[in-house]
Structures are given as C-alpha cells and as structure tokens.
Tab-separated table of C-alpha atoms in Angstrom:
chain	number	residue	atom	x	y	z
A	1443	UNK	CA	0.000	0.000	0.000
A	1444	UNK	CA	1.241	3.495	-0.835
A	1445	UNK	CA	2.685	5.755	1.844
A	1446	UNK	CA	0.074	7.913	3.540
A	1447	UNK	CA	1.745	11.232	4.112
A	1448	UNK	CA	-0.976	13.850	4.441
A	1449	UNK	CA	-4.039	14.030	6.625
A	1450	UNK	CA	-6.034	17.226	6.489
A	1451	UNK	CA	-7.446	18.728	9.707
A	1452	UNK	CA	-5.421	16.356	11.890
A	1453	UNK	CA	-2.294	17.735	13.551
A	1454	UNK	CA	0.557	15.341	14.211
A	1455	UNK	CA	3.504	16.085	16.461
A	1456	UNK	CA	6.795	14.431	15.575
A	1457	UNK	CA	9.541	14.151	18.138
A	1458	UNK	CA	13.164	13.478	17.366
A	1459	UNK	CA	15.469	11.777	19.803
A	1460	UNK	CA	18.563	9.668	20.048
A	1461	UNK	CA	18.373	5.911	19.811
A	1462	UNK	CA	20.802	3.742	21.682
A	1463	UNK	CA	20.078	0.578	19.718
A	1464	UNK	CA	22.178	-0.264	16.681
A	1465	UNK	CA	20.314	0.139	13.396
A	1466	UNK	CA	19.091	-3.027	11.738
A	1467	UNK	CA	20.455	-3.670	8.277
A	1468	UNK	CA	19.409	-6.043	5.516
A	1469	UNK	CA	21.176	-9.339	6.192
A	1470	UNK	CA	21.899	-12.342	3.983
A	1471	UNK	CA	19.174	-14.278	5.814
A	1472	UNK	CA	16.723	-11.580	4.708
A	1473	UNK	CA	17.245	-12.405	1.024
A	1474	UNK	CA	14.075	-13.247	-0.879
A	1475	UNK	CA	12.663	-13.957	-4.324
A	1476	UNK	CA	9.248	-12.528	-5.193
A	1477	UNK	CA	6.940	-11.356	-7.957
A	1478	UNK	CA	6.904	-7.637	-8.682
A	1479	UNK	CA	3.115	-7.736	-9.076
A	1480	UNK	CA	0.365	-9.773	-7.423
A	1481	UNK	CA	-1.874	-9.752	-10.489
A	1482	UNK	CA	-1.709	-9.053	-14.200
A	1483	UNK	CA	-4.121	-8.984	-17.108
A	1484	UNK	CA	-3.743	-9.409	-20.833
A	1485	UNK	CA	-6.214	-9.280	-23.682
A	1486	UNK	CA	-7.009	-12.544	-25.428
A	1487	UNK	CA	-6.074	-10.943	-28.769
A	1488	UNK	CA	-2.929	-9.174	-27.537
A	1489	UNK	CA	-0.141	-9.092	-30.099
A	1490	UNK	CA	2.599	-8.523	-27.536
A	1491	UNK	CA	3.704	-11.029	-24.949
A	1492	UNK	CA	2.798	-10.396	-21.313
A	1493	UNK	CA	5.976	-10.190	-19.235
A	1494	UNK	CA	5.753	-10.889	-15.507
A	1495	UNK	CA	8.946	-9.974	-13.636
A	1496	UNK	CA	10.343	-11.934	-10.702
A	1497	UNK	CA	13.109	-10.342	-8.631
A	1498	UNK	CA	15.747	-11.515	-6.210
A	1499	UNK	CA	16.756	-9.190	-3.366
A	1500	UNK	CA	20.053	-10.087	-1.715
A	1501	UNK	CA	23.321	-8.509	-0.556
A	1502	UNK	CA	25.279	-11.406	-2.032
A	1503	UNK	CA	24.131	-11.937	-5.635
A	1504	UNK	CA	24.986	-15.347	-7.060
A	1505	UNK	CA	23.764	-17.914	-9.544
A	1506	UNK	CA	20.295	-19.096	-8.495
A	1507	UNK	CA	17.634	-21.008	-10.402
A	1508	UNK	CA	13.957	-20.813	-9.511
A	1509	UNK	CA	11.209	-23.229	-10.521
A	1510	UNK	CA	7.599	-22.081	-10.811
A	1511	UNK	CA	4.350	-23.873	-11.495
A	1512	UNK	CA	0.874	-23.200	-12.847
A	1513	UNK	CA	-1.973	-23.641	-10.355
A	1514	UNK	CA	-5.672	-23.807	-11.258
A	1515	UNK	CA	-7.108	-24.887	-7.919
A	1516	UNK	CA	-9.864	-22.540	-6.741
A	1517	UNK	CA	-10.159	-20.800	-10.131
A	1518	UNK	CA	-13.766	-20.578	-11.326
A	1519	UNK	CA	-12.871	-20.068	-15.005
A	1520	UNK	CA	-9.442	-21.648	-15.477
A	1521	UNK	CA	-7.266	-20.862	-18.506
A	1522	UNK	CA	-5.767	-23.944	-20.103
A	1523	UNK	CA	-2.125	-23.905	-21.115
A	1524	UNK	CA	-1.778	-24.694	-24.826
A	1525	UNK	CA	-5.396	-23.722	-25.475
A	1526	UNK	CA	-5.768	-20.225	-24.012
A	1527	UNK	CA	-2.091	-19.267	-23.655
A	1528	UNK	CA	1.475	-20.436	-23.999
A	1529	UNK	CA	4.464	-19.996	-21.693
A	1530	UNK	CA	7.141	-18.704	-24.028
A	1531	UNK	CA	10.113	-19.430	-21.746
A	1532	UNK	CA	12.030	-22.564	-22.695
A	1533	UNK	CA	11.192	-24.086	-19.305
A	1534	UNK	CA	9.418	-23.228	-16.076
A	1535	UNK	CA	12.753	-22.281	-14.524
A	1536	UNK	CA	14.085	-18.747	-14.085
A	1537	UNK	CA	17.772	-17.856	-13.622
A	1538	UNK	CA	19.460	-15.144	-11.568
A	1539	UNK	CA	23.106	-14.148	-11.240
A	1540	UNK	CA	25.331	-11.416	-9.851
A	1541	UNK	CA	24.472	-9.303	-12.906
A	1542	UNK	CA	20.855	-10.386	-13.407
A	1543	UNK	CA	18.573	-9.782	-10.439
A	1544	UNK	CA	15.309	-9.879	-12.415
A	1545	UNK	CA	14.003	-12.530	-14.783
A	1546	UNK	CA	10.644	-12.571	-16.553
A	1547	UNK	CA	7.937	-15.103	-17.298
A	1548	UNK	CA	6.698	-14.529	-20.847
A	1549	UNK	CA	3.114	-15.387	-21.793
A	1550	UNK	CA	1.474	-15.338	-25.229
A	1551	UNK	CA	-2.307	-15.555	-25.391
A	1552	UNK	CA	-4.178	-17.637	-27.972
A	1553	UNK	CA	-7.165	-15.863	-29.510
A	1554	UNK	CA	-10.481	-17.447	-30.398
A	1555	UNK	CA	-13.762	-16.192	-31.821
A	1556	UNK	CA	-15.951	-17.266	-28.904
A	1557	UNK	CA	-17.420	-15.113	-26.154
A	1558	UNK	CA	-16.239	-17.418	-23.393
A	1559	UNK	CA	-15.529	-14.846	-20.699
A	1560	UNK	CA	-12.345	-13.965	-18.846
A	1561	UNK	CA	-10.131	-16.848	-17.770
A	1562	UNK	CA	-7.458	-17.047	-15.098
A	1563	UNK	CA	-4.495	-19.050	-13.918
A	1564	UNK	CA	-2.022	-18.661	-11.077
A	1565	UNK	CA	1.762	-18.692	-11.386
A	1566	UNK	CA	3.286	-19.847	-8.110
A	1567	UNK	CA	6.908	-19.864	-6.984
A	1568	UNK	CA	7.854	-23.471	-6.301
A	1569	UNK	CA	11.490	-23.820	-5.148
A	1570	UNK	CA	14.946	-22.370	-5.744
A	1571	UNK	CA	18.456	-23.805	-5.820
A	1572	UNK	CA	19.819	-21.616	-3.012
A	1573	UNK	CA	17.095	-22.118	-0.399
A	1574	UNK	CA	16.363	-18.375	-0.405
A	1575	UNK	CA	13.115	-17.141	1.164
A	1576	UNK	CA	10.277	-17.007	-1.332
A	1577	UNK	CA	8.001	-14.007	-0.906
A	1578	UNK	CA	8.140	-11.192	1.601
A	1579	UNK	CA	8.122	-11.618	5.364
A	1580	UNK	CA	4.336	-11.962	5.391
A	1581	UNK	CA	4.388	-14.473	2.555
A	1582	UNK	CA	3.167	-11.939	0.004
A	1583	UNK	CA	4.154	-11.968	-3.657
A	1584	UNK	CA	4.754	-15.715	-3.891
A	1585	UNK	CA	2.144	-15.972	-6.625
A	1586	UNK	CA	0.693	-13.898	-9.431
A	1587	UNK	CA	-2.895	-14.211	-10.688
A	1588	UNK	CA	-3.076	-13.788	-14.470
A	1589	UNK	CA	-6.361	-12.841	-16.138
A	1590	UNK	CA	-6.905	-13.341	-19.872
A	1591	UNK	CA	-9.560	-10.818	-20.879
A	1592	UNK	CA	-12.061	-12.036	-23.440
A	1593	UNK	CA	-11.763	-9.699	-26.437
A	1594	UNK	CA	-15.344	-10.520	-27.399
A	1595	UNK	CA	-16.498	-9.031	-24.087
A	1596	UNK	CA	-18.494	-5.794	-24.546
A	1597	UNK	CA	-16.141	-3.996	-22.110
A	1598	UNK	CA	-12.948	-5.262	-23.761
A	1599	UNK	CA	-11.817	-1.649	-24.367
A	1600	UNK	CA	-11.187	-1.068	-20.652
A	1601	UNK	CA	-10.087	-4.521	-19.492
A	1602	UNK	CA	-6.410	-5.019	-18.712
A	1603	UNK	CA	-3.431	-3.365	-17.035
A	1604	UNK	CA	-3.325	0.309	-16.080
A	1605	UNK	CA	-1.106	2.852	-14.368
A	1606	UNK	CA	-2.893	5.148	-11.911
A	1607	UNK	CA	-1.763	8.795	-11.695
A	1608	UNK	CA	-3.404	11.125	-9.155
A	1609	UNK	CA	-3.561	14.910	-9.425
A	1610	UNK	CA	-4.467	17.280	-6.588
A	1611	UNK	CA	-7.164	19.916	-6.988
A	1612	UNK	CA	-4.521	22.543	-7.867
A	1613	UNK	CA	-3.389	20.358	-10.781
A	1614	UNK	CA	-0.110	19.235	-9.206
A	1615	UNK	CA	0.935	15.603	-9.437
A	1616	UNK	CA	0.902	13.273	-6.445
A	1617	UNK	CA	4.417	11.794	-6.509
A	1618	UNK	CA	3.205	8.850	-4.425
A	1619	UNK	CA	0.980	7.692	-7.289
A	1620	UNK	CA	1.991	5.929	-10.493
A	1621	UNK	CA	1.006	2.509	-9.174
A	1622	UNK	CA	-0.124	-0.447	-11.284
A	1623	UNK	CA	-3.799	-1.378	-11.419
A	1624	UNK	CA	-5.808	-4.109	-13.141
A	1625	UNK	CA	-9.378	-3.884	-14.427
A	1626	UNK	CA	-11.248	-7.172	-14.839
A	1627	UNK	CA	-14.762	-7.977	-15.972
A	1628	UNK	CA	-17.419	-8.964	-13.479
A	1629	UNK	CA	-18.142	-12.545	-14.602
A	1630	UNK	CA	-21.809	-12.169	-13.668
A	1631	UNK	CA	-22.539	-8.698	-15.035
A	1632	UNK	CA	-21.396	-7.331	-18.403
A	1633	UNK	CA	-21.899	-3.752	-17.172
A	1634	UNK	CA	-19.530	-3.925	-14.172
A	1635	UNK	CA	-15.778	-4.218	-13.667
A	1636	UNK	CA	-13.470	-5.044	-10.762
A	1637	UNK	CA	-10.486	-2.769	-10.083
A	1638	UNK	CA	-7.498	-4.248	-8.227
A	1639	UNK	CA	-4.624	-2.033	-7.093
A	1640	UNK	CA	-6.728	1.140	-6.843
A	1641	UNK	CA	-4.654	3.781	-4.994
A	1642	UNK	CA	-1.884	1.185	-4.633
A	1643	UNK	CA	-4.015	-1.136	-2.486
A	1644	UNK	CA	-3.890	-4.711	-3.761
A	1645	UNK	CA	-6.032	-6.563	-1.226
A	1646	UNK	CA	-9.308	-4.760	-1.955
A	1647	UNK	CA	-11.482	-4.840	-5.069
A	1648	UNK	CA	-13.233	-1.651	-6.149
A	1649	UNK	CA	-16.393	-2.110	-8.233
A	1650	UNK	CA	-17.445	0.246	-11.017
A	1651	UNK	CA	-20.375	0.261	-13.428
A	1652	UNK	CA	-19.714	1.034	-17.083
A	1653	UNK	CA	-21.764	2.597	-19.872
A	1654	UNK	CA	-19.450	1.753	-22.764
A	1655	UNK	CA	-21.766	3.268	-25.386
A	1656	UNK	CA	-21.535	6.692	-23.728
A	1657	UNK	CA	-17.914	6.078	-22.640
A	1658	UNK	CA	-18.543	6.668	-18.948
A	1659	UNK	CA	-17.756	4.732	-15.797
A	1660	UNK	CA	-19.048	5.169	-12.251
A	1661	UNK	CA	-17.068	4.048	-9.199
A	1662	UNK	CA	-19.767	2.994	-6.788
A	1663	UNK	CA	-20.006	4.742	-3.375
A	1664	UNK	CA	-19.345	3.286	0.060
A	1665	UNK	CA	-16.413	1.082	-0.921
A	1666	UNK	CA	-13.719	0.442	1.650
A	1667	UNK	CA	-10.165	1.177	0.504
A	1668	UNK	CA	-8.384	0.014	3.643
A	1669	UNK	CA	-8.481	0.210	7.430
A	1670	UNK	CA	-6.009	2.686	8.940
A	1671	UNK	CA	-4.435	1.599	12.233
A	1672	UNK	CA	-5.267	4.956	13.845
A	1673	UNK	CA	-8.097	6.543	11.876
A	1674	UNK	CA	-10.131	3.463	10.973
A	1675	UNK	CA	-12.068	2.801	7.778
A	1676	UNK	CA	-10.981	4.754	4.701
A	1677	UNK	CA	-13.363	5.161	1.760
A	1678	UNK	CA	-13.112	6.668	-1.722
A	1679	UNK	CA	-15.549	9.605	-1.544
A	1680	UNK	CA	-16.796	12.072	-4.133
A	1681	UNK	CA	-16.646	15.755	-3.158
A	1682	UNK	CA	-16.987	19.257	-4.518
A	1683	UNK	CA	-15.399	22.610	-3.670
A	1684	UNK	CA	-17.877	25.408	-2.928
A	1685	UNK	CA	-17.553	29.120	-2.093
A	1686	UNK	CA	-16.772	30.151	1.490
A	1687	UNK	CA	-19.707	29.263	3.715
A	1688	UNK	CA	-18.262	29.899	7.169
A	1689	UNK	CA	-16.655	33.297	6.755
A	1690	UNK	CA	-13.018	32.203	7.007
A	1691	UNK	CA	-12.210	33.459	3.507
A	1692	UNK	CA	-11.482	29.983	2.168
A	1693	UNK	CA	-13.429	27.721	-0.138
A	1694	UNK	CA	-15.107	24.765	1.528
A	1695	UNK	CA	-15.184	21.059	0.752
A	1696	UNK	CA	-18.544	19.305	0.637
A	1697	UNK	CA	-18.430	15.505	0.682
A	1698	UNK	CA	-20.945	13.363	-1.215
A	1699	UNK	CA	-20.439	9.882	0.281
A	1700	UNK	CA	-23.613	8.541	-1.338
A	1701	UNK	CA	-22.651	9.633	-4.868
A	1702	UNK	CA	-20.669	7.782	-7.514
A	1703	UNK	CA	-17.230	8.950	-8.540
A	1704	UNK	CA	-17.954	9.688	-12.182
A	1705	UNK	CA	-15.372	8.937	-14.872
A	1706	UNK	CA	-14.919	9.340	-18.617
A	1707	UNK	CA	-13.374	6.821	-21.024
A	1708	UNK	CA	-11.465	7.833	-24.147
A	1709	UNK	CA	-11.127	5.932	-27.427
A	1710	UNK	CA	-7.961	4.167	-26.199
A	1711	UNK	CA	-9.504	2.889	-22.989
A	1712	UNK	CA	-7.861	5.503	-20.739
A	1713	UNK	CA	-10.075	6.583	-17.841
A	1714	UNK	CA	-10.285	9.951	-16.041
A	1715	UNK	CA	-12.170	10.435	-12.778
A	1716	UNK	CA	-13.881	13.440	-11.311
A	1717	UNK	CA	-12.950	14.811	-7.883
A	1718	UNK	CA	-12.528	12.261	-5.094
A	1719	UNK	CA	-10.816	11.909	-1.749
A	1720	UNK	CA	-9.559	8.944	0.320
A	1721	UNK	CA	-11.488	9.795	3.471
A	1722	UNK	CA	-11.717	8.709	7.115
A	1723	UNK	CA	-13.933	10.107	9.853
A	1724	UNK	CA	-11.234	12.621	10.854
A	1725	UNK	CA	-10.746	14.026	7.364
A	1726	UNK	CA	-9.056	13.170	4.077
A	1727	UNK	CA	-5.560	12.005	3.223
A	1728	UNK	CA	-5.685	13.975	-0.033
A	1729	UNK	CA	-8.081	15.883	-2.290
A	1730	UNK	CA	-7.781	14.860	-5.926
A	1731	UNK	CA	-9.061	16.976	-8.778
A	1732	UNK	CA	-8.738	13.979	-11.034
A	1733	UNK	CA	-7.158	10.580	-11.374
A	1734	UNK	CA	-6.013	9.242	-14.737
A	1735	UNK	CA	-5.882	5.489	-15.403
A	1736	UNK	CA	-3.645	4.961	-18.447
A	1737	UNK	CA	-4.064	1.651	-20.240
A	1738	UNK	CA	-0.858	-0.275	-20.814
C-alpha cells in the first residue's frame, strides 16, 4: 500500500530523539525472491507477450535457479495452457546471477472467436536452488494471478493493465501515485468491472459500473479502501469545492459519500475520474481533482 503522508485537519507532532540501539540492516538471511506484481491482465487478442517480472533481493548476488508452477485450484474459469495461452520461456525455470537480479515469465495468449468470458491461472513460486526465502516476510508476492480478458467481451476496451496517476485539486501531481492497477470484468454482469490495485491497495477490489456506449464509468459509493491503524475505515468519496460558507475566507469542501465517482473513457480505454478523496472520519488524506488510469 502506498505511503500515507498527508491528513487534512489532523495535527501530528513528531519528536526526534537519540536511539541507543544499533540500526538493523538487511542481512543475507533476509534475502528473498518474489513477484513484482500480485496480479496481471492481458487481452485474449494481444499481439505482444505479457511479461511478468520476478526479482531476487540479496546482498550477495549469485547464480540461483527458480522453478515455478501453474496452479488452477480454486479458479472458477481456469485458462488452459496450450489452449488459451502459452508460456514462451524454454522451461518453467528462471535464472538469476550477480548481474541479473530480475528474470521474466513470458506469456502469449491464444485468440479465439468465442465469447467465453475472462479466464485465469495462477503462477506460483515453487522452489529455488539456493534455499532463499520465497516471498516477503508476510508471505506476500509468492504468486501472481493472471487474467486473460475475453476480447469478445463488450467492455474489452477497458479490461487489462493500467497505471494510476493522481492529481491534486490545484493540478499538481501526487508523486506517491503511479502505481499499477488491473481492471477485470465482473463474470456475472457485463456492465460492471473489478479494479485491483486502486490507490496502490492490492487486497481490496473496487467495483465500477460502465456505460461503454456513452464512454462513462461510475465508481460505486461506500467502498472500503483500507483500514487505517489509527483513523479506521478509509473510503473513496466524491466531493466538490464550494464558495466560502463559514466566513473564514477559504473555499469549503462538501463531501458526497452517497454519490458515484464519475469517470470518462477515451477511445484508447484511458479513464479519467472526477474529484474524489480517500477519506476517514477525521478528514481526508488527499483531495484529488482527477485521477487518470492509463491503459498499458
């Protein structure tokens, strides 16, 4: 999850002091191998290969091989290797060295003319030759869920991988944005999509309804982004800026927690939101004039 660095109307005091304990540094035992992304999407008719990077983090780079496997257990609409996609690597083994700390899994989709819906498979790290930890300390990033978007789907224009860029109400760019996001079709409703990675948060799905004919999308209200350890539930909330109502000489913010966050879609599948704010009961972490989702 992205760093939360700004909370309006809440004052925070920061004290600085000496620390007697020695600082903790990254040790050899802390080395790990992990996916760079927890999920990825690719169109069924994509001409380019989907590349999924796997990285090794260590202070002592050396030759290491890593085996991975394809898992379909628990997948409602599984993608079949050789029918829906091909692994383009020569084997299901990746290689790392002192000069190569990232290797990629390359996937080529196989198109068909049937409206058979989105399909998925899971790539899971299996074992490595050096006995290095797989995944982060909490076990995250040991697998990547790949979605093959059905190009016959009516919302195919906006299904796939995106980069999210947030802009404050004054037009300035939020340097903490630029995170990856995936939009997938709702398998039970051709007018809705699921957004994973919204605002850099990968463990929550944000639902939006789409009017593809009019090129609009609505992020539905009341959706939980995450739970802050101090401030509690944080929601994506629509708002507007109105003239000064309380006599302090400043414009005021009026929240609309029951309203959709309205978006527009361009001819390339890029999406632009209206004003929204990640909001807790004490206030908002930021006020965005717009967010732009750029299709990759």
